[in-house]
Structure formats: structure tokens, C-alpha cells
Short mmCIF file of C-alpha atoms in Angstrom, two decimals:
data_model
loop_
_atom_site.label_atom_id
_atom_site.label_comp_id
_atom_site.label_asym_id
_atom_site.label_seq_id
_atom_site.Cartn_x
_atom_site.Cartn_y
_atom_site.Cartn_z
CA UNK A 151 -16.14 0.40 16.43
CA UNK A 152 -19.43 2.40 15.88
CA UNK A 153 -20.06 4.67 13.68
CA UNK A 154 -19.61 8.36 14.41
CA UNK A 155 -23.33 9.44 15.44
CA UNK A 156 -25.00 11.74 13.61
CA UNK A 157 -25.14 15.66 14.46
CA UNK A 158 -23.20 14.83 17.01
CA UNK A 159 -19.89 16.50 17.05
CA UNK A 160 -16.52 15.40 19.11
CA UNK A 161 -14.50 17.22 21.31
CA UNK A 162 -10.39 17.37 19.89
CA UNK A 163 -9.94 14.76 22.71
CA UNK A 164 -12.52 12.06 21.17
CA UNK A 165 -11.20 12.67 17.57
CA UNK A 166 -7.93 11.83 18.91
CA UNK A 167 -9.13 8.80 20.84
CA UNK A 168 -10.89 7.57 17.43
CA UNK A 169 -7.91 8.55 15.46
CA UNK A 170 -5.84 6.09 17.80
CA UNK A 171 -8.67 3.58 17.96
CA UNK A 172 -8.53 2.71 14.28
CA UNK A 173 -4.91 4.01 13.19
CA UNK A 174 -2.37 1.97 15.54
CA UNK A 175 -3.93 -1.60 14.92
CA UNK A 176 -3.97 -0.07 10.97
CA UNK A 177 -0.35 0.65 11.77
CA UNK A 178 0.27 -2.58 12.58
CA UNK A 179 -1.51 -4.17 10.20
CA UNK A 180 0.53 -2.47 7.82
CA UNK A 181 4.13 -3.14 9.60
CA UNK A 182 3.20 -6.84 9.41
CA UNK A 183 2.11 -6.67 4.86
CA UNK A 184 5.62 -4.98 4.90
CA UNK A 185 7.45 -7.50 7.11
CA UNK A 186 5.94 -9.95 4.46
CA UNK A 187 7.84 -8.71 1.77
CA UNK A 188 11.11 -7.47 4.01
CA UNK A 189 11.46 -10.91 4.84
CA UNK A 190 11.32 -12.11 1.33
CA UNK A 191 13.93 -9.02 0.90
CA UNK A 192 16.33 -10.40 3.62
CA UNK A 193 16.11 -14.22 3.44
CA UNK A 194 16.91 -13.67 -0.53
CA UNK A 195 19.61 -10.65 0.07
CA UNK A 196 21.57 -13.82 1.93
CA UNK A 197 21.79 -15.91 -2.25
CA UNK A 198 23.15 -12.66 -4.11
CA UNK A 199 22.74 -9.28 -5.58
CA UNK A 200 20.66 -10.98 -8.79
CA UNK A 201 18.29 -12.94 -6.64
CA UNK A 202 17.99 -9.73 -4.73
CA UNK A 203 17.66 -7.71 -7.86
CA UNK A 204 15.11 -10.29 -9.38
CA UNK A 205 13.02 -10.28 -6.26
CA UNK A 206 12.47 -6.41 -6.25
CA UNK A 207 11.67 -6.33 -9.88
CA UNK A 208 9.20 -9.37 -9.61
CA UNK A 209 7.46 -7.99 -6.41
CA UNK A 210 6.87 -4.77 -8.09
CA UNK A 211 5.47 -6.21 -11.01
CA UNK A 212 3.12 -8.57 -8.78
CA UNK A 213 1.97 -5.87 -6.29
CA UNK A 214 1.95 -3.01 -8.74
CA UNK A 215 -0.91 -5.20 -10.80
CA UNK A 216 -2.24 -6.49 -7.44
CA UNK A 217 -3.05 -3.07 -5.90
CA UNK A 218 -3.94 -1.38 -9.51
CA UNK A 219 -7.01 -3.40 -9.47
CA UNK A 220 -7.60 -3.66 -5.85
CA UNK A 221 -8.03 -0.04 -6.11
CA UNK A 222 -12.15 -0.51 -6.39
CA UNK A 223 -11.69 -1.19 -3.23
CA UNK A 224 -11.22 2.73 -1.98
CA UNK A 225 -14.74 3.33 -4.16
CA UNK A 226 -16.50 1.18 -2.00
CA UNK A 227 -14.56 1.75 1.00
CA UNK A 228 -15.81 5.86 0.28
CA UNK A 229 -19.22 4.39 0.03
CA UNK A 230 -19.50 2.26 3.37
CA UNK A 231 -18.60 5.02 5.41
CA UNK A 232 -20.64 7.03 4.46
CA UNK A 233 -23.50 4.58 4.94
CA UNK A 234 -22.13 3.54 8.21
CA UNK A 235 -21.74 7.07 9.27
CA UNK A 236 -25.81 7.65 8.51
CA UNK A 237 -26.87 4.63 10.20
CA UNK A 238 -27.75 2.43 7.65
CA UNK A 239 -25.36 -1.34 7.52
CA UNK A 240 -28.02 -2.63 4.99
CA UNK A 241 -27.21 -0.80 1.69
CA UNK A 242 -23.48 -0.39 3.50
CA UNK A 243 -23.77 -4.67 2.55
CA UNK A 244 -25.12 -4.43 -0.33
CA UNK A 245 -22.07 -2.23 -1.60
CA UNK A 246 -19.98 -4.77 -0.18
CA UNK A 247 -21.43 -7.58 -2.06
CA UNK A 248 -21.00 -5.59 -5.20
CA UNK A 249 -17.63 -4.93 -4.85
CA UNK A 250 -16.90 -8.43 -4.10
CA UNK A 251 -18.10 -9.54 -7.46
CA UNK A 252 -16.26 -7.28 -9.37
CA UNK A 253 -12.44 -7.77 -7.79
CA UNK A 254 -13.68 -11.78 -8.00
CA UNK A 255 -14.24 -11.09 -12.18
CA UNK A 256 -11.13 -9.10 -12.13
CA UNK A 257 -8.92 -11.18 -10.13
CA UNK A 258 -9.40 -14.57 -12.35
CA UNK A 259 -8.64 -12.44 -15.30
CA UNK A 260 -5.35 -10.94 -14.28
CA UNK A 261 -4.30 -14.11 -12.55
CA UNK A 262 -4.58 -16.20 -16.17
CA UNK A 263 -2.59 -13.51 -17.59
CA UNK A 264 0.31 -13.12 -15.41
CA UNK A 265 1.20 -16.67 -15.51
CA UNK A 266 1.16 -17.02 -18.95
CA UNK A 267 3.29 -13.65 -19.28
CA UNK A 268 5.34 -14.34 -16.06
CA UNK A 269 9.23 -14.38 -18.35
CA UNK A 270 8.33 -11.24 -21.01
CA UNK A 271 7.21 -9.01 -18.07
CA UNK A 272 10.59 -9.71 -16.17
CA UNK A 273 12.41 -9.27 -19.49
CA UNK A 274 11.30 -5.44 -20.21
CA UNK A 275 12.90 -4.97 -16.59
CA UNK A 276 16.47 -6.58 -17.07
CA UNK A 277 18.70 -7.68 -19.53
CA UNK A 278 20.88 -10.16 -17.21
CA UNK A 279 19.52 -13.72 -17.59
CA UNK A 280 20.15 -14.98 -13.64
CA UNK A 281 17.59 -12.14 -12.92
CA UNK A 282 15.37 -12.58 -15.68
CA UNK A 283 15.33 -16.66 -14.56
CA UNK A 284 14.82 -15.56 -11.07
CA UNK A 285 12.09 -13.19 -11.84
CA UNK A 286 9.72 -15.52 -13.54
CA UNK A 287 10.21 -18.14 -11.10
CA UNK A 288 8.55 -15.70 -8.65
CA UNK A 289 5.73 -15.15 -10.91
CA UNK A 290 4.84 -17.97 -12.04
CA UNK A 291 4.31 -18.84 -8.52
CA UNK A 292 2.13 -16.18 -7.72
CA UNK A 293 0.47 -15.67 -10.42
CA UNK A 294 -2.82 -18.25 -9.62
CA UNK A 295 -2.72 -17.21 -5.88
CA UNK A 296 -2.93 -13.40 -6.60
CA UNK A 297 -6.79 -13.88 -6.72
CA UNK A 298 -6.90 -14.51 -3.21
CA UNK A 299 -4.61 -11.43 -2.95
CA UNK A 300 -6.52 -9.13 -5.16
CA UNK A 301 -10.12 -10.07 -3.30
CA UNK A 302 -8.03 -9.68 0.13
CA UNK A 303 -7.00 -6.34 -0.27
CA UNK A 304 -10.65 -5.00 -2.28
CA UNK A 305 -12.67 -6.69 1.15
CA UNK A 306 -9.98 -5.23 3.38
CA UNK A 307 -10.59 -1.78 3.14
CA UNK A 308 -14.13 -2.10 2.86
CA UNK A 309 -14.14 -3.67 6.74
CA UNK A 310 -11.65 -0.73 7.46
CA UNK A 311 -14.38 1.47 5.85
CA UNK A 312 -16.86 -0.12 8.38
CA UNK A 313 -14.71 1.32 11.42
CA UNK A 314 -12.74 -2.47 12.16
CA UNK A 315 -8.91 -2.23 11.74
CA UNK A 316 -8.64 -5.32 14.52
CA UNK A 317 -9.67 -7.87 12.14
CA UNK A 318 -7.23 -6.84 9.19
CA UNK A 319 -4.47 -6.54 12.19
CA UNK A 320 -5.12 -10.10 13.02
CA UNK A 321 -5.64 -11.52 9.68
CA UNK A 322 -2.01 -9.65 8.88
CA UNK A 323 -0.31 -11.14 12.28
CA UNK A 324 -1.31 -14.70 10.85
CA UNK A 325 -0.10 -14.24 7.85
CA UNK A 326 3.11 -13.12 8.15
CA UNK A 327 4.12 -15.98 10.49
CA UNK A 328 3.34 -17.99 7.79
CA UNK A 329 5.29 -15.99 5.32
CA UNK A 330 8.34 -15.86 7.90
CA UNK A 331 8.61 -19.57 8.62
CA UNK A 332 7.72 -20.51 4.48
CA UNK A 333 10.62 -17.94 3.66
CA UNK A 334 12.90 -19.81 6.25
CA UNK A 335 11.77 -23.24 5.28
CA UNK A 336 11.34 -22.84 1.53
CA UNK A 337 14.04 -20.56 0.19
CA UNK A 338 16.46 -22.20 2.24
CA UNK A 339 15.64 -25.83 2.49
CA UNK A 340 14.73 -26.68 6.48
CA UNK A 341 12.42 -29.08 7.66
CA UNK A 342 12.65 -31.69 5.13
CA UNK A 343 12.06 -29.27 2.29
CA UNK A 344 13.90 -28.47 -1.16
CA UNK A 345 15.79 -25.44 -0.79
CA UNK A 346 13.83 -23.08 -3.77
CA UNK A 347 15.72 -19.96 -3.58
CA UNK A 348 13.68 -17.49 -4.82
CA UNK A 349 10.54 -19.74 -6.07
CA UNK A 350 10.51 -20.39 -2.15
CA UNK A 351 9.94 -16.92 -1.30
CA UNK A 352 7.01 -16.39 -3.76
CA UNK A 353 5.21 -19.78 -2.67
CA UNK A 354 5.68 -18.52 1.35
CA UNK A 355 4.18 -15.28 0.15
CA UNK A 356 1.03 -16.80 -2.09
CA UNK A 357 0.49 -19.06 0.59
CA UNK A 358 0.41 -16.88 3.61
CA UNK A 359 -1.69 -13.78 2.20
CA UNK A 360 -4.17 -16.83 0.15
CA UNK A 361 -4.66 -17.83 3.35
CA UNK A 362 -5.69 -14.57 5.24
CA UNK A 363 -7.77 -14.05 2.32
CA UNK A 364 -9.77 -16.64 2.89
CA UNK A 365 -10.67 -16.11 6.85
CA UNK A 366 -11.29 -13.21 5.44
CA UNK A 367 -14.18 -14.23 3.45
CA UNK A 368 -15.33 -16.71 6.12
CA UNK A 369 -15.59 -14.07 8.37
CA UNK A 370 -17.64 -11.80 6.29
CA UNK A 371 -20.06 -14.37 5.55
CA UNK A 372 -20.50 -15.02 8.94
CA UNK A 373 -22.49 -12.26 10.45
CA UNK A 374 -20.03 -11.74 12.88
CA UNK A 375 -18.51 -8.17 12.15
CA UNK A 376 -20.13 -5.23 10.72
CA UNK A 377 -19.58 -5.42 6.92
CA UNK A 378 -21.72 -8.92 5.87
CA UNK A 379 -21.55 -10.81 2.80
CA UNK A 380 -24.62 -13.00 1.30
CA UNK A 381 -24.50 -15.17 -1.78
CA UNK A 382 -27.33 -12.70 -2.92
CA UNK A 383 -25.69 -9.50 -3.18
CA UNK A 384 -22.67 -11.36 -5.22
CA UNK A 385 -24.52 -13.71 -7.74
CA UNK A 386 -26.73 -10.79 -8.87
CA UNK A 387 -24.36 -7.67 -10.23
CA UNK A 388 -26.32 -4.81 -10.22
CA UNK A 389 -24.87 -2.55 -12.86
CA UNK A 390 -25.98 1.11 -11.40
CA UNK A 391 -24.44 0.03 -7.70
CA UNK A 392 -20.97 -1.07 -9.71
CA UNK A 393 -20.70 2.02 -11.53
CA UNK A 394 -21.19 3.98 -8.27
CA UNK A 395 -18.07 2.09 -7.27
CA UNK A 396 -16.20 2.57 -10.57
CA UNK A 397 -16.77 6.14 -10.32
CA UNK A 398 -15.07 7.03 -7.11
CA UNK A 399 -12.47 3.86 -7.82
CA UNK A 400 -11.46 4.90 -11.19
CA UNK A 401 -9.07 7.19 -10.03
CA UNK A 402 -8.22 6.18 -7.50
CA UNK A 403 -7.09 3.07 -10.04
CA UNK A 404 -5.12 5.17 -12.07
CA UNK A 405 -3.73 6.69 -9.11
CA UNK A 406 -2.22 2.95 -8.16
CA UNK A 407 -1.26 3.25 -11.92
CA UNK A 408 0.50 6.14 -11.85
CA UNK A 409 2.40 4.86 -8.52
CA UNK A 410 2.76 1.26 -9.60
CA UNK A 411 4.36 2.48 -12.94
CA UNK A 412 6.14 5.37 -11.81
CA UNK A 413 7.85 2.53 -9.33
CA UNK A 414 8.13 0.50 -12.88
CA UNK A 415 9.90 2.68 -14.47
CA UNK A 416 12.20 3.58 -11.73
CA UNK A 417 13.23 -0.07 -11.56
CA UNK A 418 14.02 -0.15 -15.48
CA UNK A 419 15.73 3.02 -15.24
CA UNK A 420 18.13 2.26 -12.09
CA UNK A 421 18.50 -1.37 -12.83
CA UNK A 422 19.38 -0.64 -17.01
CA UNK A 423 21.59 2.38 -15.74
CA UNK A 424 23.30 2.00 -12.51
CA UNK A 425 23.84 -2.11 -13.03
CA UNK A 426 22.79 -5.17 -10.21
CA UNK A 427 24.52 -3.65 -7.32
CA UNK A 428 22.99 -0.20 -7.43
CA UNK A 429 19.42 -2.25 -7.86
CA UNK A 430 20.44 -4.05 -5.13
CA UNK A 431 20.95 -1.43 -2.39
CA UNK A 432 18.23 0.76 -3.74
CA UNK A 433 15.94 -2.33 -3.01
CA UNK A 434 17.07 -2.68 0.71
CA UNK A 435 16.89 1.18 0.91
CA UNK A 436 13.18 0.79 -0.54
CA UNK A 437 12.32 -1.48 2.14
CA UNK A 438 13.85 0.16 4.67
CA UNK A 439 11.66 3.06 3.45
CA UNK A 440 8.55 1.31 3.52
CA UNK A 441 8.85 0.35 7.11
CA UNK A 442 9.27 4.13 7.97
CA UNK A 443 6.03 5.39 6.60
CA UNK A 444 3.70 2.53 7.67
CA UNK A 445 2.46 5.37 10.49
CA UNK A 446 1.86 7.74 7.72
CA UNK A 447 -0.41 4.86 5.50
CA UNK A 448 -2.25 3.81 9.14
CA UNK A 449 -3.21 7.36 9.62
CA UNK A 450 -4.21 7.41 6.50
CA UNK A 451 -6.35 4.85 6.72
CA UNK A 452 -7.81 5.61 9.93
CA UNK A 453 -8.26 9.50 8.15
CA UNK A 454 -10.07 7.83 5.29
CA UNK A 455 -12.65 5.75 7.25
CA UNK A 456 -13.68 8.71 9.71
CA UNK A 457 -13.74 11.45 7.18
CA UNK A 458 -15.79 9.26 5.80
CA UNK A 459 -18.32 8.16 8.62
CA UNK A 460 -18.08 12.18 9.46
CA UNK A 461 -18.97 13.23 6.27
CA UNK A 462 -21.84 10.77 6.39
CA UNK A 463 -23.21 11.60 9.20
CA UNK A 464 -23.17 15.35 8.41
CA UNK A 465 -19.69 17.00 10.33
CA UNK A 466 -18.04 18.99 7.82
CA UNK A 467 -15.77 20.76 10.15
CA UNK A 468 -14.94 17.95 12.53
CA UNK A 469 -14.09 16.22 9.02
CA UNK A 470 -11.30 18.94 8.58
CA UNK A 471 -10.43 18.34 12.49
CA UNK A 472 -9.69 14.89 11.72
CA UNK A 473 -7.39 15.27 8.98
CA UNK A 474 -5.09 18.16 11.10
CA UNK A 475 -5.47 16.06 14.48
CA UNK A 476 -4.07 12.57 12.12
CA UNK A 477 -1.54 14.69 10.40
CA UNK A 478 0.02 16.01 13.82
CA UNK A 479 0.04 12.63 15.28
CA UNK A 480 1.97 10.95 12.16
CA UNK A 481 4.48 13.83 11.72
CA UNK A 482 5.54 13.17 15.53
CA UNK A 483 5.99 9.63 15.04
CA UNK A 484 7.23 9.67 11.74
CA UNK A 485 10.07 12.20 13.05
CA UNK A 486 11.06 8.90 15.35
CA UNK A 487 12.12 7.00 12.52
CA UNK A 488 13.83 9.75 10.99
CA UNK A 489 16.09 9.90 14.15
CA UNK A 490 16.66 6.46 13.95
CA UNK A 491 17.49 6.25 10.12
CA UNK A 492 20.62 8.65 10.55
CA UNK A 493 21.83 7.61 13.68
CA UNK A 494 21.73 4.16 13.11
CA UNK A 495 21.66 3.40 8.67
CA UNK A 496 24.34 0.80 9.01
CA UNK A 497 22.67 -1.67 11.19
CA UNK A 498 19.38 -1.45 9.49
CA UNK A 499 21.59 -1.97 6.20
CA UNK A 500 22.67 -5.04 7.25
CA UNK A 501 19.67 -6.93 8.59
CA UNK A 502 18.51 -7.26 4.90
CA UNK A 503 21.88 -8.03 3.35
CA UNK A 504 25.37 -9.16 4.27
CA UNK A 505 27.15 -8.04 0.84
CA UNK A 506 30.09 -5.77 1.62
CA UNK A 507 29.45 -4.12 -1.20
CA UNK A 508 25.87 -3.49 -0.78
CA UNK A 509 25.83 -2.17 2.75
CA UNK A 510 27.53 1.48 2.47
CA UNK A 511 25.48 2.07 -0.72
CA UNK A 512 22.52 1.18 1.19
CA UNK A 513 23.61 3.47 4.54
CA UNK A 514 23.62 6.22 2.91
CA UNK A 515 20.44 5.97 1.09
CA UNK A 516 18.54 5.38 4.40
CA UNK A 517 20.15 8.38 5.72
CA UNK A 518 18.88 10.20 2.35
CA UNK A 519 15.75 8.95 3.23
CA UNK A 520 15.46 10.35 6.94
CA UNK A 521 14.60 13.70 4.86
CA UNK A 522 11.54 12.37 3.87
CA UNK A 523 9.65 11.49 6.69
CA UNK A 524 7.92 14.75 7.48
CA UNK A 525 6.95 15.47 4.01
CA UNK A 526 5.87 11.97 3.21
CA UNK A 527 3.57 12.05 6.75
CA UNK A 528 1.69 15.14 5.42
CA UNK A 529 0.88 14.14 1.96
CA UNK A 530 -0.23 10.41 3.41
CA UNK A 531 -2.76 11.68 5.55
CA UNK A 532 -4.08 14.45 4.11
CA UNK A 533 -4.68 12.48 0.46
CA UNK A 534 -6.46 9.28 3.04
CA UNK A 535 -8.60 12.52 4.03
CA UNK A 536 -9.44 13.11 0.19
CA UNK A 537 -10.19 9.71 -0.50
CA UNK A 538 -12.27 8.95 2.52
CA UNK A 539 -14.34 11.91 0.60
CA UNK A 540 -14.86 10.30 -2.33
CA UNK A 541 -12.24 13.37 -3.73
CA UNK A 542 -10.41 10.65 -5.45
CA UNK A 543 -9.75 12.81 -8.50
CA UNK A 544 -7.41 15.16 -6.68
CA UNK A 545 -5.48 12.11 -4.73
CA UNK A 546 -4.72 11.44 -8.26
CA UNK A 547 -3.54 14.54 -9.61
CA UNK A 548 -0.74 14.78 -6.58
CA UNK A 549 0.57 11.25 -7.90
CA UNK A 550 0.44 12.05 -11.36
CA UNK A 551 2.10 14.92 -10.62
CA UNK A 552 4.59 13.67 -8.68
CA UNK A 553 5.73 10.26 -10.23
CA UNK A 554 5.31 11.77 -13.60
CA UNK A 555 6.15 15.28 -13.21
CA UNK A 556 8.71 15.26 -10.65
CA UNK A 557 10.31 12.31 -9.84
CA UNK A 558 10.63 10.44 -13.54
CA UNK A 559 11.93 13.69 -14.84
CA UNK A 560 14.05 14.22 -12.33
CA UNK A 561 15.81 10.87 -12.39
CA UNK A 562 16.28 11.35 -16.46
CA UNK A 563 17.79 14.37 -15.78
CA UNK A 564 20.59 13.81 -12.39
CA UNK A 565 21.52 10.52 -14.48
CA UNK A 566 21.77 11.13 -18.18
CA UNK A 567 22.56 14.72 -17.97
CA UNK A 568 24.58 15.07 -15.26
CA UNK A 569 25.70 11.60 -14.94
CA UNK A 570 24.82 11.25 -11.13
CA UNK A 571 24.37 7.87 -9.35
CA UNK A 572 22.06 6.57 -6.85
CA UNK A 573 22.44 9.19 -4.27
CA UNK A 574 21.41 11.87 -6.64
CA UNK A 575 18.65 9.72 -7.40
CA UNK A 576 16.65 9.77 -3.96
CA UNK A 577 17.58 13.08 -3.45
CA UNK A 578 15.01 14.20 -6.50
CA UNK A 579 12.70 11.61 -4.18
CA UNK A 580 12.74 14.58 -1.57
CA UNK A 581 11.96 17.26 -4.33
CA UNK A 582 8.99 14.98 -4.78
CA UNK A 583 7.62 14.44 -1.21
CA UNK A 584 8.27 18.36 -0.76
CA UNK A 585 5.91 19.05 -4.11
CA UNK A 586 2.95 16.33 -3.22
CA UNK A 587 3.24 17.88 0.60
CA UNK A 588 2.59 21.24 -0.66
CA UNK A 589 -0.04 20.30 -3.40
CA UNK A 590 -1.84 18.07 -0.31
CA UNK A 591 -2.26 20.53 1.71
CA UNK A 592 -3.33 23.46 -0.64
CA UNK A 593 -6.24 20.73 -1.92
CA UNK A 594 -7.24 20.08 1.45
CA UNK A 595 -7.30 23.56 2.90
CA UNK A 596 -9.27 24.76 -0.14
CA UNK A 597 -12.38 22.31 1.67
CA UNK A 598 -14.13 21.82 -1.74
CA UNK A 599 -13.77 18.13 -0.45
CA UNK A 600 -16.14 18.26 1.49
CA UNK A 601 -18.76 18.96 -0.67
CA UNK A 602 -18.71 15.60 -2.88
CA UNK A 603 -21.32 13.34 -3.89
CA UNK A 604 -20.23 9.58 -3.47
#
């Protein structure tokens, strides 16, 4: 896709058109990353509520680190679209390059440490041994591969910075056939193969996103898109250029922080309070969830890239017209899934688990979670708005706010003071979509966003 040109402003019709152009193959790029770790959800639901619980405490752990540090990624992202949106690929690259290096450094690091910490991280999470075992089998498996991860994710929102979501979409279509037909094969023994239970589902999972990493990086040394990479731009950090980066990405790290620990902590709380079961069905209802509001996080990311390009090229109102146009278009078809979550929880319950005991937990929860959808559309796009901006500070605030503010103090409170149970959990998850929503939008009306330096 080009780059918005600039001083040239769109009608409402061509923002649409570009809004569409980058955010359904985003939207499906997403849908297939989620169906990645549904499937490891739903092929492990079918050994038992601890494998279940183990996997849901082991993914968050993996992709809480994973996306923490893959968070430079929305610095440099900020950065290429602005270059791209003033005409100038060359020093776009060259940010690129940078960025490259650094989740490279940081990826090595983080993948030495996780292996050798794989059992004490699972531990602070659960006291039952089975998931414990369970859990550390998964990470010990994914530790080494989560470079590839890390570098995938950094290099994959710089191309979506660059105006491509077709290449992510296709990179994300390969790789969760892989992870599909692994899960199948691996967890359950087909083909030939052990069955590995949960072990299987991380090594299905390391292998199919290692895998799109690398086309990845093929692809961007080959010439062939937008966004290039040469060996000179990587084997020569330039300190000024990464601190650039770091200043836009550092919050926008401790935003993935904030999230990733908030979702921590919500693990240790349900799981240490509520028992296995309640873990259980909250991780089905999770995933459920997630599935729901991949419109809201393409929007998002379409939002991002052309308030960025705008910005760049100049269009401070049609930067504001983008963000209300995306926002309309994900509340209508976030509203869909709403429908669909209470008139048909049950079903959906049951393609990731056949426990008896699981299932009407689980149904209600994805009713509960119909609620959110409107809310949850709002704050996605509007903060992807911020961020394209560079405003990364304020994206920040609205999940400190809400993780640490809202929905951690909220969950103290319904269980240990007024000794609710899961239900009365998610409900304070509404409170929370309500406050970010509100908090969103006040931020982006104000339109001080629009006047940041990246």
C-alpha cells in the first residue's frame, strides 16, 4: 500500500477504503495468532482441568515476556510511518535495521533466562504439582524458540508501519497450519509420533511461529516489500537512532508490563483462590474473549499505521477522521460477536473443552463477556490512534490505570471481601473496559496527540 501523499487530504469514503485496506487482512492476521493458542487451549482442554490450568498459566508467562520486549517494536513502528508518510523509505530502513538489532540482543537474553527459570516461574503461579510439572514442560520448550518469536513480532509491526498487513496475514495463515496439525500430531500422538501432552503443544507452537519468523526475515532482506533490511544497518548500532526508538517504546513497554502482569496476577489470584476448575473455565472464557476483540486490535492496527503516515505527511484533522471512521467500523462488528456470545455461550463453551463441569462455568462467563464488546472496541482503537502518534505515554496511563487501578482492586475486593466467585470477577472486567473507554476517548478528543515529536 502507498503511503498517504502529502497535503493531500481524503474524502470520508477513501479513509474508509484505507481503513478496510489495512484492517481486515490485520484482522485476520490476528484471528489466525489467536487460533494458535485456542488450539493449544482445546487440543489440551481434551487431557484435564490441570493440563488446561498449566497451559494458561505457562502461555501467559511466555507471551507476557514475549510481547513486553517486543514492545520496541510500536517505537519504531511510530517512526516508519511517519517516514513513509513524508516520502522518504531510506531513513524509514534505517530505523528498521536498528530495531532489528536491538529485539535480536534482547531476544538471546530473555531466551537463556527462561529456560533456565522455566519450573520457579510456574511455581509462583500454582501450588498443585500436575500443573506446576505441566507448566515447565511448556517452557522449557519454548524458551530457545522465543527468539524467533520476539524478532517476529518487533519486524511485524514495523512492515504494518510501512502500510503491508498482507504479508503478516500470510506469514500468520502458514503458521497456524503448522501449529494446528503439530497440536494434533504432537499432543496427541498421530502419525508415528509420541503422544507429549502438553510439551506437544509448546513444540507445535515454537515451531510454527519460529518458522514465520524466519520468512519473515528472508523477506525483508530481499528487497521485495517496502520495509528492507541490510547487514549494514544491523551490524553497526547507532546509539542516537536506538534511543529514538526507546523513547517512544518505553512506554509503550511498560504498557505490555502493566497488561502482561496485571494478566499475572489475575492468574495467581483466581487460580490460588477459586481452585483448578475455576482456572479452568476462566481460561476457555479468556480465549473465547480474545477471539471477540481481534476486530478491535486490527483496527487498531490499521489506526496506528495511518495516523501515523497522516501525521507524517502533515493531516492533522484527517488524523482525527481516521480514528472516529476505525472506531465506528469496529463497534459495528464487534456488536456481532456480542450477539453471538449470548445467544449461543454453550456451544462456543464446548469446542474448547468437554468437562461437564467446566462448560456452565464457562457459558456464563462468555455471556458476561458479551458486555464488553462495545467498550473494549472504543478503547482499542482509539489507544492504536495514540500510539500511531508516538503518544505512547498516555496509551500507558489507560492500562496502568485500568489493570492496576481498576481491575486488580476490584478482584481483591468481590473475592476477599465479599467472598464472590468467578462471575463477580469479570463483572469488575466491565467496570474496567467502561473506565479505559471513557479515559480513551477524553485523551483523544483533547488532540494534544497530534502535536508530538517522534
Amino acid at each position: 500500500m502507498k503511503a498517504i501523499a502529502a497535503h493531500v487530504p481524503k474524502t470520508k469514503r477513501e479513509i474508509r477504503r484505507e481503513i478496510r485496506y489495512l484492517a481486515f487482512p490485520a484482522i485476520g492476521e490476528m484471528m489466525l495468532h489467536m487460533i494458535v493458542g485456542m488450539s493449544d487451549v482445546a487440543f489440551v482442554g481434551r487431557l484435564g482441568a490441570s493440563e488446561l490450568a498449566a497451559i494458561g498459566i505457562a502461555t501467559n508467562i511466555l507471551f507476557t515476556v514475549i510481547f513486553v520486549f517486543a514492545a520496541i517494536g510500536i517505537g519504531a513502528t511510530a517512526i516508519v510511518a511517519r517516514y513513509f508518510g513524508a516520502g522518504d523509505p531510506i531513513k524509514a530502513n534505517y530505523v528498521a535495521g536498528q530495531a532489528f538489532t536491538m529485539g535480536l540482543i534482547i531476544a538471546i537474553c530473555i531466551g537463556g533466562l527462561g529456560f533456565f527459570f522455566a519450573e520457579s516461574l510456574t511455581s509462583v503461579f500454582s501450588n498443585d504439582p500436575e500443573v506446576v510439572r505441566h507448566g515447565t514442560a511448556y517452557l522449557e520448550v519454548t524458551a530457545v524458540p522465543a527468539v524467533f518469536m520476539l524478532v517476529f513480532f518487533v519486524m511485524r509491526g514495523i512492515v504494518i508501519g510501512s502500510g503491508n498487513t498482507k504479508l503478516p496475514l500470510f506469514l500468520a495463515i502458514i503458521a497456524t497450519i503448522l501449529n494446528v496439525v503439530g497440536n494434533y500430531v504432537l499432543i496427541f500422538g498421530k502419525w508415528g509420533f509420541p503422544a507429549l501432552g502438553v510439551a506437544g503443544a509448546a513444540w507445535a507452537t515454537s515451531f510454527s511461529l519460529s518458522f514465520a519468523s524466519i520468512l519473515l526475515i528472508i523477506t525483508l532482506f530481499s528487497g521485495k516489500i517496502r520495509v528492507q533490511l541490510n547487514w549494514g544497518t544491523i551490524i553497526k548500532p547507532d546509539v542516537q537512532t536506538m534511543k529514538r526508538i526507546l523513547r517512544v517504546s518505553i512506554p509503550a513497554q511498560l504498557e505490555e508490563l502493566m497488561k502482561g502482569g496485571s494478566n499475572l496476577l489475575v492468574t495467581l489470584i483466581i487460580s490460588l483462590n477459586l481452585g483448578a476448575l475455576a482456572y479452568a473455565a476462566h481460561t476457555v472464557s479468556l480465549s473465547v474473549e480474545s477471539l471477540s476483540y481481534m476486530p478491535g486490535v486490527g483496527f487498531a492496527i490499521a489506526t496506528t499505521a495511518l495516523v501515523g503516515q497522516t501525521l507524517g505527511a502533515k493531516l492533522h484533522a484527517q488524523a482525527e477522521q481516521v480514528g472516529w471512521e476505525a472506531f465506528k467500523m469496529t463497534g459495528a462488528l464487534m456488536a456481532v460477536f456480542g450477539v453471538v456470545f449470548l445467544l449461543f455461550s454453550e456451544p462456543i463453551a464446548r469446542l474448547f473443552t468437554n468437562d461437564p463441569n467446566v462448560i456452565p462455568i464457562a457459558s456464563l462467563i462468555i455471556k458476561i463477556a458479551a458486555i464488553e464488546q462495545p467498550f473494549m472496541a472504543l478503547e482499542f482503537v482509539l489507544a492504536g490512534a495514540l500510539r500511531g502518534a508516538g503518544d505512547t505515554r498516555w496509551a500507558l496511563y489507560i492500562t496502568l490505570f485500568g489493570n492496576w487501578c481498576v481491575r486488580i482492586p476490584g478482584m481483591l475486593l468481590v473475592l476477599l471481601v465479599f467472598n464472590g466467585g468467578i462471575y463477580s470477577v469479570w463483572i469488575v472486567f466491565i467496570l474496567d473496559w467502561i473506565i479505559r473507554a471513557s479515559i480513551a476517548m477524553w485523551r483523544f478528543r483533547s488532540g494534544k496527540w497530534k502535536l508530538i515529536d517522534v
